[in-house]
mmCIF file of C-alpha atoms in Angstrom:
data_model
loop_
_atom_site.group_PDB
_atom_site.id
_atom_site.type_symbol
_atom_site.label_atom_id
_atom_site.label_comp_id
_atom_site.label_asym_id
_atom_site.label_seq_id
_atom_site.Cartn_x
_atom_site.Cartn_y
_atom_site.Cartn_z
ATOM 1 C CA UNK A 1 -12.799 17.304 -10.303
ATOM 2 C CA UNK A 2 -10.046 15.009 -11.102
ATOM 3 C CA UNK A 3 -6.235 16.313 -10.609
ATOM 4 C CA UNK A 4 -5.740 15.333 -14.923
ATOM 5 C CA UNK A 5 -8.509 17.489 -15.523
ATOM 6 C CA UNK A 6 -8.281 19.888 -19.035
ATOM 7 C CA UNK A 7 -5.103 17.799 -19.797
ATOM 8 C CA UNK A 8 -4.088 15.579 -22.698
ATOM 9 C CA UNK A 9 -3.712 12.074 -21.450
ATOM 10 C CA UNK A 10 -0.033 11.364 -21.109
ATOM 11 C CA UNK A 11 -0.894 7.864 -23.390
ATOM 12 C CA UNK A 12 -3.670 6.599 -25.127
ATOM 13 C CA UNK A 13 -3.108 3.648 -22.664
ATOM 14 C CA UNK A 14 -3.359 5.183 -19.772
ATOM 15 C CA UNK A 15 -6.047 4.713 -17.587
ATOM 16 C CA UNK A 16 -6.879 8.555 -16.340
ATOM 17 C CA UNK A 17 -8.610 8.735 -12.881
ATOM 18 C CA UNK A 18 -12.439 8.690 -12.382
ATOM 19 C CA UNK A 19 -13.842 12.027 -11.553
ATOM 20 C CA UNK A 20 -16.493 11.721 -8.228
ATOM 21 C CA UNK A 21 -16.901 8.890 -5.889
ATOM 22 C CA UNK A 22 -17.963 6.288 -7.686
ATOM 23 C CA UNK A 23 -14.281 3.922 -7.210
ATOM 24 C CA UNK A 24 -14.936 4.767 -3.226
ATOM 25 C CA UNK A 25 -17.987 2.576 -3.578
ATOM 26 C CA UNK A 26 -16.131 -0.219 -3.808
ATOM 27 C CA UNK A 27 -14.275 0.642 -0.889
ATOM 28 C CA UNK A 28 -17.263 0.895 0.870
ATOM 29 C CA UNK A 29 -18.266 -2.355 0.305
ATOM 30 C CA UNK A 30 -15.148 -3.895 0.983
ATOM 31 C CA UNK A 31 -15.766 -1.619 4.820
ATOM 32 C CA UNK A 32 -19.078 -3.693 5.145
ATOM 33 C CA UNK A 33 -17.695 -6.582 4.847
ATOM 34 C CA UNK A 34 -14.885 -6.339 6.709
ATOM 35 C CA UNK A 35 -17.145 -5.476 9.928
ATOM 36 C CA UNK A 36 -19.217 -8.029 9.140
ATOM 37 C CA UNK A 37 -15.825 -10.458 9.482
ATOM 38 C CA UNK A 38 -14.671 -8.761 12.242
ATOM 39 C CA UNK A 39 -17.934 -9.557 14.211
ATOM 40 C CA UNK A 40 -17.396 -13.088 13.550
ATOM 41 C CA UNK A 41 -13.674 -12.359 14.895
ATOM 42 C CA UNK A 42 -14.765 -11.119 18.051
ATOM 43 C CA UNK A 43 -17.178 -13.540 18.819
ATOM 44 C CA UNK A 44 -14.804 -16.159 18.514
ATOM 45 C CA UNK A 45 -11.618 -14.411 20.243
ATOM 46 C CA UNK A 46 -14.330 -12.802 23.042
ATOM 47 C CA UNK A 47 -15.008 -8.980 23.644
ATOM 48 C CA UNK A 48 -11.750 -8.907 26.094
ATOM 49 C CA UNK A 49 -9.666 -9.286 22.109
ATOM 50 C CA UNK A 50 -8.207 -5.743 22.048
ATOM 51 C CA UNK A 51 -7.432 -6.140 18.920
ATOM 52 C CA UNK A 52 -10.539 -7.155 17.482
ATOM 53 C CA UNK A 53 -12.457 -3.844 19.126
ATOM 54 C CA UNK A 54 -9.410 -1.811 18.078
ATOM 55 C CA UNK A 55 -9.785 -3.533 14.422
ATOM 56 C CA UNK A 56 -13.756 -3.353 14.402
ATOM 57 C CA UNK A 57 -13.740 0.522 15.700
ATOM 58 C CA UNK A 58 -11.131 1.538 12.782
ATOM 59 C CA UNK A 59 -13.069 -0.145 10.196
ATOM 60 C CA UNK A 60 -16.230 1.269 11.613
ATOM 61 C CA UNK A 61 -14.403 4.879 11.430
ATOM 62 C CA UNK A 62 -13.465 4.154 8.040
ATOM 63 C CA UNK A 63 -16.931 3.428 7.375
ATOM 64 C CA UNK A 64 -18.158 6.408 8.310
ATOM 65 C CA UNK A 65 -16.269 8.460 6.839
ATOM 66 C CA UNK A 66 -16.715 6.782 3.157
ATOM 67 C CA UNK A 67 -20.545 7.180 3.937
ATOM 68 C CA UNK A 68 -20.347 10.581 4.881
ATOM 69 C CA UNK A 69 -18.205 11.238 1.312
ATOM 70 C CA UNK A 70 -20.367 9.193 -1.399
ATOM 71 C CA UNK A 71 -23.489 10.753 0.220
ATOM 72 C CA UNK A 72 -26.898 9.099 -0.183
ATOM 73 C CA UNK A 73 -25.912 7.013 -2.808
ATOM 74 C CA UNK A 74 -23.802 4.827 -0.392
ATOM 75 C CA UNK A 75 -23.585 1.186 -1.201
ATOM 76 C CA UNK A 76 -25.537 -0.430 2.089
ATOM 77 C CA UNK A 77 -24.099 -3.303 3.927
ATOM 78 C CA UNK A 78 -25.345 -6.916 2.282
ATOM 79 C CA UNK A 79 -27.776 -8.964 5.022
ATOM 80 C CA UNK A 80 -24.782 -11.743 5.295
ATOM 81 C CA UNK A 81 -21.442 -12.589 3.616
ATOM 82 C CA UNK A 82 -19.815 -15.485 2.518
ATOM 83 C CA UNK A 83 -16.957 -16.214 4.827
ATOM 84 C CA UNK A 84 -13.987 -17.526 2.941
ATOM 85 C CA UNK A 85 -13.573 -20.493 5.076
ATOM 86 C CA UNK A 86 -14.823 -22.343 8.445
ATOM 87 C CA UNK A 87 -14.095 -19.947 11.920
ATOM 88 C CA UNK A 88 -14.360 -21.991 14.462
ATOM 89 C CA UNK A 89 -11.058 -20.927 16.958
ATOM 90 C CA UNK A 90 -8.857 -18.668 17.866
ATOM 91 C CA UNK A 91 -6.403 -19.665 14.944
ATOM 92 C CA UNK A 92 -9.134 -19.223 12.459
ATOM 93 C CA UNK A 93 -10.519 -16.441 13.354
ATOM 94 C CA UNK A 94 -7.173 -14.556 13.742
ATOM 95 C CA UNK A 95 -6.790 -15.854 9.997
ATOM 96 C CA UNK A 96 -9.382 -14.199 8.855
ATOM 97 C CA UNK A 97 -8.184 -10.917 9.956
ATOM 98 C CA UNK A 98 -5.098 -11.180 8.340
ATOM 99 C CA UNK A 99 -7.466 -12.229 4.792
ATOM 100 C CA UNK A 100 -9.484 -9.140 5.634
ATOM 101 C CA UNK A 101 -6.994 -6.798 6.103
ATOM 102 C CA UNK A 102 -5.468 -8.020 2.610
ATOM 103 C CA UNK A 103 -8.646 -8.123 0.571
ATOM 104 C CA UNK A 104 -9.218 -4.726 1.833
ATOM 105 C CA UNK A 105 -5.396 -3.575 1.510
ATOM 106 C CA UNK A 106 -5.981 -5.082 -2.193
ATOM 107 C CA UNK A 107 -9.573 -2.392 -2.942
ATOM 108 C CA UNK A 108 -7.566 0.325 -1.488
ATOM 109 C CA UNK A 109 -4.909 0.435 -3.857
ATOM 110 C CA UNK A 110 -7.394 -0.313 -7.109
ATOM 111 C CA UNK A 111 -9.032 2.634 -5.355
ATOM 112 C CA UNK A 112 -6.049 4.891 -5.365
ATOM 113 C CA UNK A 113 -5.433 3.929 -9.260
ATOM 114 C CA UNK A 114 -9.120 5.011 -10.266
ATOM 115 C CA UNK A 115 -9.105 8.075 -8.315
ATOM 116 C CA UNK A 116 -7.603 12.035 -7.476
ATOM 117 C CA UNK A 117 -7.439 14.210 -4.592
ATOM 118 C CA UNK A 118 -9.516 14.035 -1.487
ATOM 119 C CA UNK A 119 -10.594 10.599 -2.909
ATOM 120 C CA UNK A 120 -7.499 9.605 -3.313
ATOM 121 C CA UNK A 121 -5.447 10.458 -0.555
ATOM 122 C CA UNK A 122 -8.595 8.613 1.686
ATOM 123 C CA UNK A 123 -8.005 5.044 -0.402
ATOM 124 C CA UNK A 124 -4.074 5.710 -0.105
ATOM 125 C CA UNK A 125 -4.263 6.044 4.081
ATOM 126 C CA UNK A 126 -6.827 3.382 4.073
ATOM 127 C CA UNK A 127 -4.281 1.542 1.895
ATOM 128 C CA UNK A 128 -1.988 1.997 4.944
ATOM 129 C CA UNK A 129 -4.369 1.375 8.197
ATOM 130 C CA UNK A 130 -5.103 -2.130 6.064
ATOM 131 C CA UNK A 131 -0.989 -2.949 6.297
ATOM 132 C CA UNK A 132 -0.053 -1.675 9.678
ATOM 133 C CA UNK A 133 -3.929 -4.147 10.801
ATOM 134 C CA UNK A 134 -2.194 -6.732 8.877
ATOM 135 C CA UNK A 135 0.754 -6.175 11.608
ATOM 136 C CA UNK A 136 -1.678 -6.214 14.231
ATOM 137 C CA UNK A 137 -2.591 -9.565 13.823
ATOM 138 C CA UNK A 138 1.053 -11.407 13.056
ATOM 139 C CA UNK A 139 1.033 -10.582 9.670
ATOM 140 C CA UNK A 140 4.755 -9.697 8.198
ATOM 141 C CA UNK A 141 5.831 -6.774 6.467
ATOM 142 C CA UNK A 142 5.812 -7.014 2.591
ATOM 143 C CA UNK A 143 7.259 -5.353 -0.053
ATOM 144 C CA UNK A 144 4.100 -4.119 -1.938
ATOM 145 C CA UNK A 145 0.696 -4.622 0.180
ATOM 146 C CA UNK A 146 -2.282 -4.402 -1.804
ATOM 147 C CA UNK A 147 -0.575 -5.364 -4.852
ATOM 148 C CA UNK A 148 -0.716 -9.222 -3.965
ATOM 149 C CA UNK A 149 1.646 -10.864 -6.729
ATOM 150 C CA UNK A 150 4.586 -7.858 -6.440
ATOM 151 C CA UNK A 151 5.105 -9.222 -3.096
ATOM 152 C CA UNK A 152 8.621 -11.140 -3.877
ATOM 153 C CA UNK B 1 6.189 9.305 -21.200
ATOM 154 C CA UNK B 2 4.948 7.809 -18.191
ATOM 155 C CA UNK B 3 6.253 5.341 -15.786
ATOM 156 C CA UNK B 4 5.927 1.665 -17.184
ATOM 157 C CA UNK B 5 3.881 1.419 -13.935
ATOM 158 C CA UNK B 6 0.828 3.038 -16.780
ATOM 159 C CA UNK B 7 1.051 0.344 -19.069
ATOM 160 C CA UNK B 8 2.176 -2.677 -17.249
ATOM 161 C CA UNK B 9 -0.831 -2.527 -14.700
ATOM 162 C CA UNK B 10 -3.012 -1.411 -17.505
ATOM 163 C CA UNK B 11 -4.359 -5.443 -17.130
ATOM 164 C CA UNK B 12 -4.285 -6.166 -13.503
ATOM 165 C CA UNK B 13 -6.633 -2.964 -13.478
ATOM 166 C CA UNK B 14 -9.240 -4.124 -16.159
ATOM 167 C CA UNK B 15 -9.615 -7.354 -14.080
ATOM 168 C CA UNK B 16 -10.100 -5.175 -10.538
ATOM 169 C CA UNK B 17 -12.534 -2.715 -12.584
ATOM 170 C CA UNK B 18 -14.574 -5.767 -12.684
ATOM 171 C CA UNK B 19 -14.154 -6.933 -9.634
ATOM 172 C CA UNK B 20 -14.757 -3.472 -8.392
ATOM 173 C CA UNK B 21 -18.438 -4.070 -9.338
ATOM 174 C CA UNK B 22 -19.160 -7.124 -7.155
ATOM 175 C CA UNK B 23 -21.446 -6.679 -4.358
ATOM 176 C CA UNK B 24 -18.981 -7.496 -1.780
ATOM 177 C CA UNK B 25 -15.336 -7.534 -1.005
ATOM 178 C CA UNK B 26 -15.379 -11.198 -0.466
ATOM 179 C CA UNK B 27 -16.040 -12.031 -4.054
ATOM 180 C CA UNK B 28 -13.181 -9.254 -5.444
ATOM 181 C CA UNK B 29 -10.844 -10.976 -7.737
ATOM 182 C CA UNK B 30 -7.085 -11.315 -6.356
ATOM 183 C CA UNK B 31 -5.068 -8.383 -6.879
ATOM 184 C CA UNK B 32 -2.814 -9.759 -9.418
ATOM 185 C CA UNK B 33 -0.104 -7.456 -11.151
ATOM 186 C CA UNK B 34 1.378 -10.031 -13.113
ATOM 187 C CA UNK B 35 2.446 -7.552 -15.813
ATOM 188 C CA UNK B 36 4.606 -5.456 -13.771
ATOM 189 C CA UNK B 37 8.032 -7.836 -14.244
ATOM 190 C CA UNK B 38 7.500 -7.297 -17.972
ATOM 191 C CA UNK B 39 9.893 -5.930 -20.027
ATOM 192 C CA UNK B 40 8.466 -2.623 -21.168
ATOM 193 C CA UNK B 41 9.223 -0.517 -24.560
ATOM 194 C CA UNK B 42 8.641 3.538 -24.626
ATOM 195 C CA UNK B 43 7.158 2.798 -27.812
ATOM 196 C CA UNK B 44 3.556 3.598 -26.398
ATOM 197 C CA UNK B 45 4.522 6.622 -24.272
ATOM 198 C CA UNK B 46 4.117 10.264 -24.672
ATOM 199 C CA UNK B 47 7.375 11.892 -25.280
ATOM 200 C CA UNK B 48 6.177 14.320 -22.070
ATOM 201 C CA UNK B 49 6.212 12.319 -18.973
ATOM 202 C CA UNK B 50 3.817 14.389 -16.384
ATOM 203 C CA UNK B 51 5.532 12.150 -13.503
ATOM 204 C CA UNK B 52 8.812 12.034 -14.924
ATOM 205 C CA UNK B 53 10.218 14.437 -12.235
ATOM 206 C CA UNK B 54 7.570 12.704 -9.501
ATOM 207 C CA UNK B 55 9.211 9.347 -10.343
ATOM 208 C CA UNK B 56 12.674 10.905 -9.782
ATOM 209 C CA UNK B 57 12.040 12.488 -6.458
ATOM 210 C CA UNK B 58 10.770 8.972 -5.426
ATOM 211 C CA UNK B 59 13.709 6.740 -6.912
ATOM 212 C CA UNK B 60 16.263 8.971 -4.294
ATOM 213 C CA UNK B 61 13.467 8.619 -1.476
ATOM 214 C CA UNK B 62 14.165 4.867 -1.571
ATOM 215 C CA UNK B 63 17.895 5.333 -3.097
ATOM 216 C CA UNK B 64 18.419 7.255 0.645
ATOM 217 C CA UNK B 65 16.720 4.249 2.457
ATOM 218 C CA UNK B 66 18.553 1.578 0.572
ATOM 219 C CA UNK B 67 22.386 3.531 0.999
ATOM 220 C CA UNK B 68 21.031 4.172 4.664
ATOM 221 C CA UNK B 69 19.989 0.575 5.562
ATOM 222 C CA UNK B 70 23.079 -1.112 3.851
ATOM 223 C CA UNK B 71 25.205 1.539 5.813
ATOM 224 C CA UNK B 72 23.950 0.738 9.110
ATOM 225 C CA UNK B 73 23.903 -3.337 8.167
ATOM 226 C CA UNK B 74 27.772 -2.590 7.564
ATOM 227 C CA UNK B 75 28.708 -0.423 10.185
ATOM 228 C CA UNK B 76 26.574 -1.889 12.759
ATOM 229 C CA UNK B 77 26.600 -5.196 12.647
ATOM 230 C CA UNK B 78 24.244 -5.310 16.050
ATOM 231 C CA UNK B 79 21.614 -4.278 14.078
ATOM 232 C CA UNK B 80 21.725 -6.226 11.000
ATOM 233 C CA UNK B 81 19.719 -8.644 12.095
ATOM 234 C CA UNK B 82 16.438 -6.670 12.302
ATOM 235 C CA UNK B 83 17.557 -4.849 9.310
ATOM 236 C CA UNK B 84 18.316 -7.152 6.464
ATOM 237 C CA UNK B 85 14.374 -7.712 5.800
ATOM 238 C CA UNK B 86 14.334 -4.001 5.621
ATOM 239 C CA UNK B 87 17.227 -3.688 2.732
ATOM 240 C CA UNK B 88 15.577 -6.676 0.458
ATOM 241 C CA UNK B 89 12.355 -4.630 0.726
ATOM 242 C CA UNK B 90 13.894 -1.101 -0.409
ATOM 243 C CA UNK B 91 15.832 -2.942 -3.328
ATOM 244 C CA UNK B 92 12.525 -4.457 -4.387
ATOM 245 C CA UNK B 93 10.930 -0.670 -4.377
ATOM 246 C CA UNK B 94 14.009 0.940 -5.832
ATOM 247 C CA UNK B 95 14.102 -2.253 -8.653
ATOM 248 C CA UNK B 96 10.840 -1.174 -9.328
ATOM 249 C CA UNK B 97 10.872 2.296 -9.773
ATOM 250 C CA UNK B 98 14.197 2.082 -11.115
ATOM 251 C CA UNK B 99 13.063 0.322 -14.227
ATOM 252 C CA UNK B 100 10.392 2.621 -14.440
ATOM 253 C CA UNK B 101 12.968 5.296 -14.569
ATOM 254 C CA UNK B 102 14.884 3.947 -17.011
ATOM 255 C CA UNK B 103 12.144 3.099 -19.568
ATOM 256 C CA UNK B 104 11.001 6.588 -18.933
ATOM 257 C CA UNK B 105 14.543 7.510 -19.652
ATOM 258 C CA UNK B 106 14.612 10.484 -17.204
ATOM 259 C CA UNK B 107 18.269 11.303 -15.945
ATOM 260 C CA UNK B 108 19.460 9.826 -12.864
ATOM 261 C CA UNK B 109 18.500 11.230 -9.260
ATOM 262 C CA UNK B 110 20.626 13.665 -7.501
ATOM 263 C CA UNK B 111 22.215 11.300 -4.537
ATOM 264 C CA UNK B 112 20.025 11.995 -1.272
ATOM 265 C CA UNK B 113 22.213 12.682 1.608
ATOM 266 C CA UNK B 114 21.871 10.093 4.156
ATOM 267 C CA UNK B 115 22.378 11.040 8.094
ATOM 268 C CA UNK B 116 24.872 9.661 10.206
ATOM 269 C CA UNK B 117 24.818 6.633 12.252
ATOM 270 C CA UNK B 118 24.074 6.643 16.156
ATOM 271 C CA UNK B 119 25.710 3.613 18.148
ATOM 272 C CA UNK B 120 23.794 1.365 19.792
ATOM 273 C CA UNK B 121 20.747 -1.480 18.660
ATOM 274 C CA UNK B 122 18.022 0.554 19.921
ATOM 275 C CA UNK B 123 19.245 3.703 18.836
ATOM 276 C CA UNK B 124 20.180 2.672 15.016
ATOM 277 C CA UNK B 125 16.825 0.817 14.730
ATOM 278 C CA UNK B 126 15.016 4.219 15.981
ATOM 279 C CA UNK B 127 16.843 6.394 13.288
ATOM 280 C CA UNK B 128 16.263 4.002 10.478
ATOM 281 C CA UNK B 129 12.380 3.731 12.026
ATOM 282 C CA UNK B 130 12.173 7.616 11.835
ATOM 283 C CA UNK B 131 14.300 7.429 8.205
ATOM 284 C CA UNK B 132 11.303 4.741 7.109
ATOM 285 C CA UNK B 133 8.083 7.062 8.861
ATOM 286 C CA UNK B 134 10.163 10.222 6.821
ATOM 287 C CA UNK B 135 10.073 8.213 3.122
ATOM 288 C CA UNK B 136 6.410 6.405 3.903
ATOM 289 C CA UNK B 137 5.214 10.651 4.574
ATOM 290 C CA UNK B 138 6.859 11.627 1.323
ATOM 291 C CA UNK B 139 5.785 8.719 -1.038
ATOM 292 C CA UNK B 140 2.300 9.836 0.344
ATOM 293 C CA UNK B 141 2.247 13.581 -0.750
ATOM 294 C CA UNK B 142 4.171 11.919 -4.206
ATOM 295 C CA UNK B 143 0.404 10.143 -4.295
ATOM 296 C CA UNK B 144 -1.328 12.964 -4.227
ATOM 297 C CA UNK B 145 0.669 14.867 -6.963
ATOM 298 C CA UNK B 146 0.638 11.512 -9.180
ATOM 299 C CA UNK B 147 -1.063 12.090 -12.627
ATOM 300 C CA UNK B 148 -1.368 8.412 -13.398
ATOM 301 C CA UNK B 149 -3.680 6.403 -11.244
ATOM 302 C CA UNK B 150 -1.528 3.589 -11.655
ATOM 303 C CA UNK B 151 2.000 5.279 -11.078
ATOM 304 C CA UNK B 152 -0.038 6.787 -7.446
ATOM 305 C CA UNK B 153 -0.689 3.309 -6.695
ATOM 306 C CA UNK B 154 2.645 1.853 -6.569
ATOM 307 C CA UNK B 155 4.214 4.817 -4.699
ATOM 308 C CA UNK B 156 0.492 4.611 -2.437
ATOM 309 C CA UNK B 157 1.722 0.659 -1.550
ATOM 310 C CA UNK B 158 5.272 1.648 -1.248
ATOM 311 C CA UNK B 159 3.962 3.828 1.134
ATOM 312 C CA UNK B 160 2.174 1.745 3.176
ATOM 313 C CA UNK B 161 5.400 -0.845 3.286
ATOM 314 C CA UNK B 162 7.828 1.809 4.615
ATOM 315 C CA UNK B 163 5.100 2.293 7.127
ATOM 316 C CA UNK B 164 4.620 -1.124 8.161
ATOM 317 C CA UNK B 165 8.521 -1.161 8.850
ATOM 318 C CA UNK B 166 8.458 1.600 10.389
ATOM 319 C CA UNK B 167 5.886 0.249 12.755
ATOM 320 C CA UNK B 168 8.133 -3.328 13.012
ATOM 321 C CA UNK B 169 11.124 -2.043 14.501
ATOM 322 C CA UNK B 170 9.623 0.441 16.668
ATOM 323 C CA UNK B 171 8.261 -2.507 17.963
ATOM 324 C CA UNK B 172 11.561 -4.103 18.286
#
């Protein structure tokens, strides 16, 4: 299943990539939460925010698509989520798209690092739709995104 | 021997494995790769580096972008403006790998030829945007041939940076 199988790990340090679809959970999650955040989002900017539907639709896409992978064993979406601070206007809420698009930039590339193949290559674009979101919403280009303190 | 990438994240990834468990995203632990600047010794490493020719073909993908951006900051100094961000990015991917490379100790990278430079703004930012879509397209394939989960990683994020440039001056 994974790419290093029947191989000799290349050090004993080496963390060697999880066979199945168990790291995608965590992606999954990370999906649920991020629609969750972008309802909030909308409801503040209003249903006319193109770039909350276009956000919300991407995420629910990616969603979909991790559900349709892990199979029935798919982590469900929690009841409510903590948001990490006060949305109450436009500034706010655009805020916390740029957090979500990081938080989920950040599971995307711990994704990548515990995975091979398909599995892999779905964290690494999701990886990627999470930075060019970040855009989206006035966030600047950075040297490594998902890998929060490389970014100087 | 594998790229220092292996070792140097080896932390940062115990603390996300962790995280990784939580019931939701918002209670994942920043994604901290405080290791990486660290000096690293080949003491640890294999003396067969599965990525050492991976981590060579990247190092002249960003070598090309870095000669290509500096070029085009020197020769056209219309566009430097939107393209200086662009150059301290590349040098931050090529310090990176670079030090990778050298604790691997793999030879150098064959020089990547770089293509020549159009003359106005719009049309030096569009070849440099193409040059950045070409490298973020090839650093993504390199992530699928990666043996290391953590070497994929950085080239996965290095990825996803030459696309978010890509997508900046298109937008210029």
């Amino acid at each position: 299943m994974t790419a290093s199988a029947g191989k000799a790990p290349a050090t004993a340090a080496s963390p060697t990539p999880e066979a199945g679809v168990g790291p995608l959970q965590a992606a999954l999650a990370a999906e649920h939460a991020a629609l969750y955040a972008y309802g909030v989002v909308g409801a503040i900017l209003g249903r006319d925010e193109e770039r909350a539907v276009m956000s919300y639709d991407e995420h629910r896409a990616q969603r979909d698509e991790l559900v349709a992978r892990i199979g029935p064993a798919a982590v469900a979406a929690e009841p409510a989520y903590a948001l990490p601070f006060p949305v109450t206007d436009d500034r706010q809420a655009q805020r916390l798209a740029r957090v979500v698009e990081h938080r989920c930039a950040a599971v995307y590339a711990d994704v990548v690092s515990r995975t091979s193949g398909a599995a892999r290559m779905l964290a690494a674009r999701g990886l990627t739709d999470c930075a060019l979101r970040g855009l989206r919403w006035d966030d600047a280009p950075e040297p490594f995104p998902g890998l929060g303190s490389l970014r100087s | 021997m594998s790229p220092p990438s292996d070792r140097m994240l080896m932390s940062r990834r115990g603390l996300l494995r962790g995280a990784a468990a939580a019931p939701a995203a918002w209670v994942l632990a920043a994604c901290t790769s405080d290791t990486l600047n660290g000096e690293s010794t080949d003491g640890e490493r294999a003396p067969d580096d599965p990525d050492g020719e991976l981590l060579q073909e990247a190092v002249a993908v960003v070598s090309g972008l870095v000669d290509l951006v500096s070029r085009a900051i020197t020769e056209r100094p219309v566009a430097a403006r939107d393209l200086r961000a662009l150059l301290r990015t590349h040098r931050r991917h090529a310090e990176v790998l670079g030090s990778a490379r050298r604790a691997s100790a793999t030879t150098a990278p064959t020089t990547s030829e770089t293509p020549g430079l159009p003359r106005g703004r719009a049309a030096v930012l569009s070849m440099v945007a193409s040059e950045e879509t070409r490298a973020s397209r090839r650093h993504l394939r390199h992530v699928a041939r990666a043996s290391s989960g953590p070497f994929a990683q950085l080239l996965a994020s290095i990825s996803a940076a030459e696309a978010q440039l890509a997508t900046t001056l298109q937008a210029v």
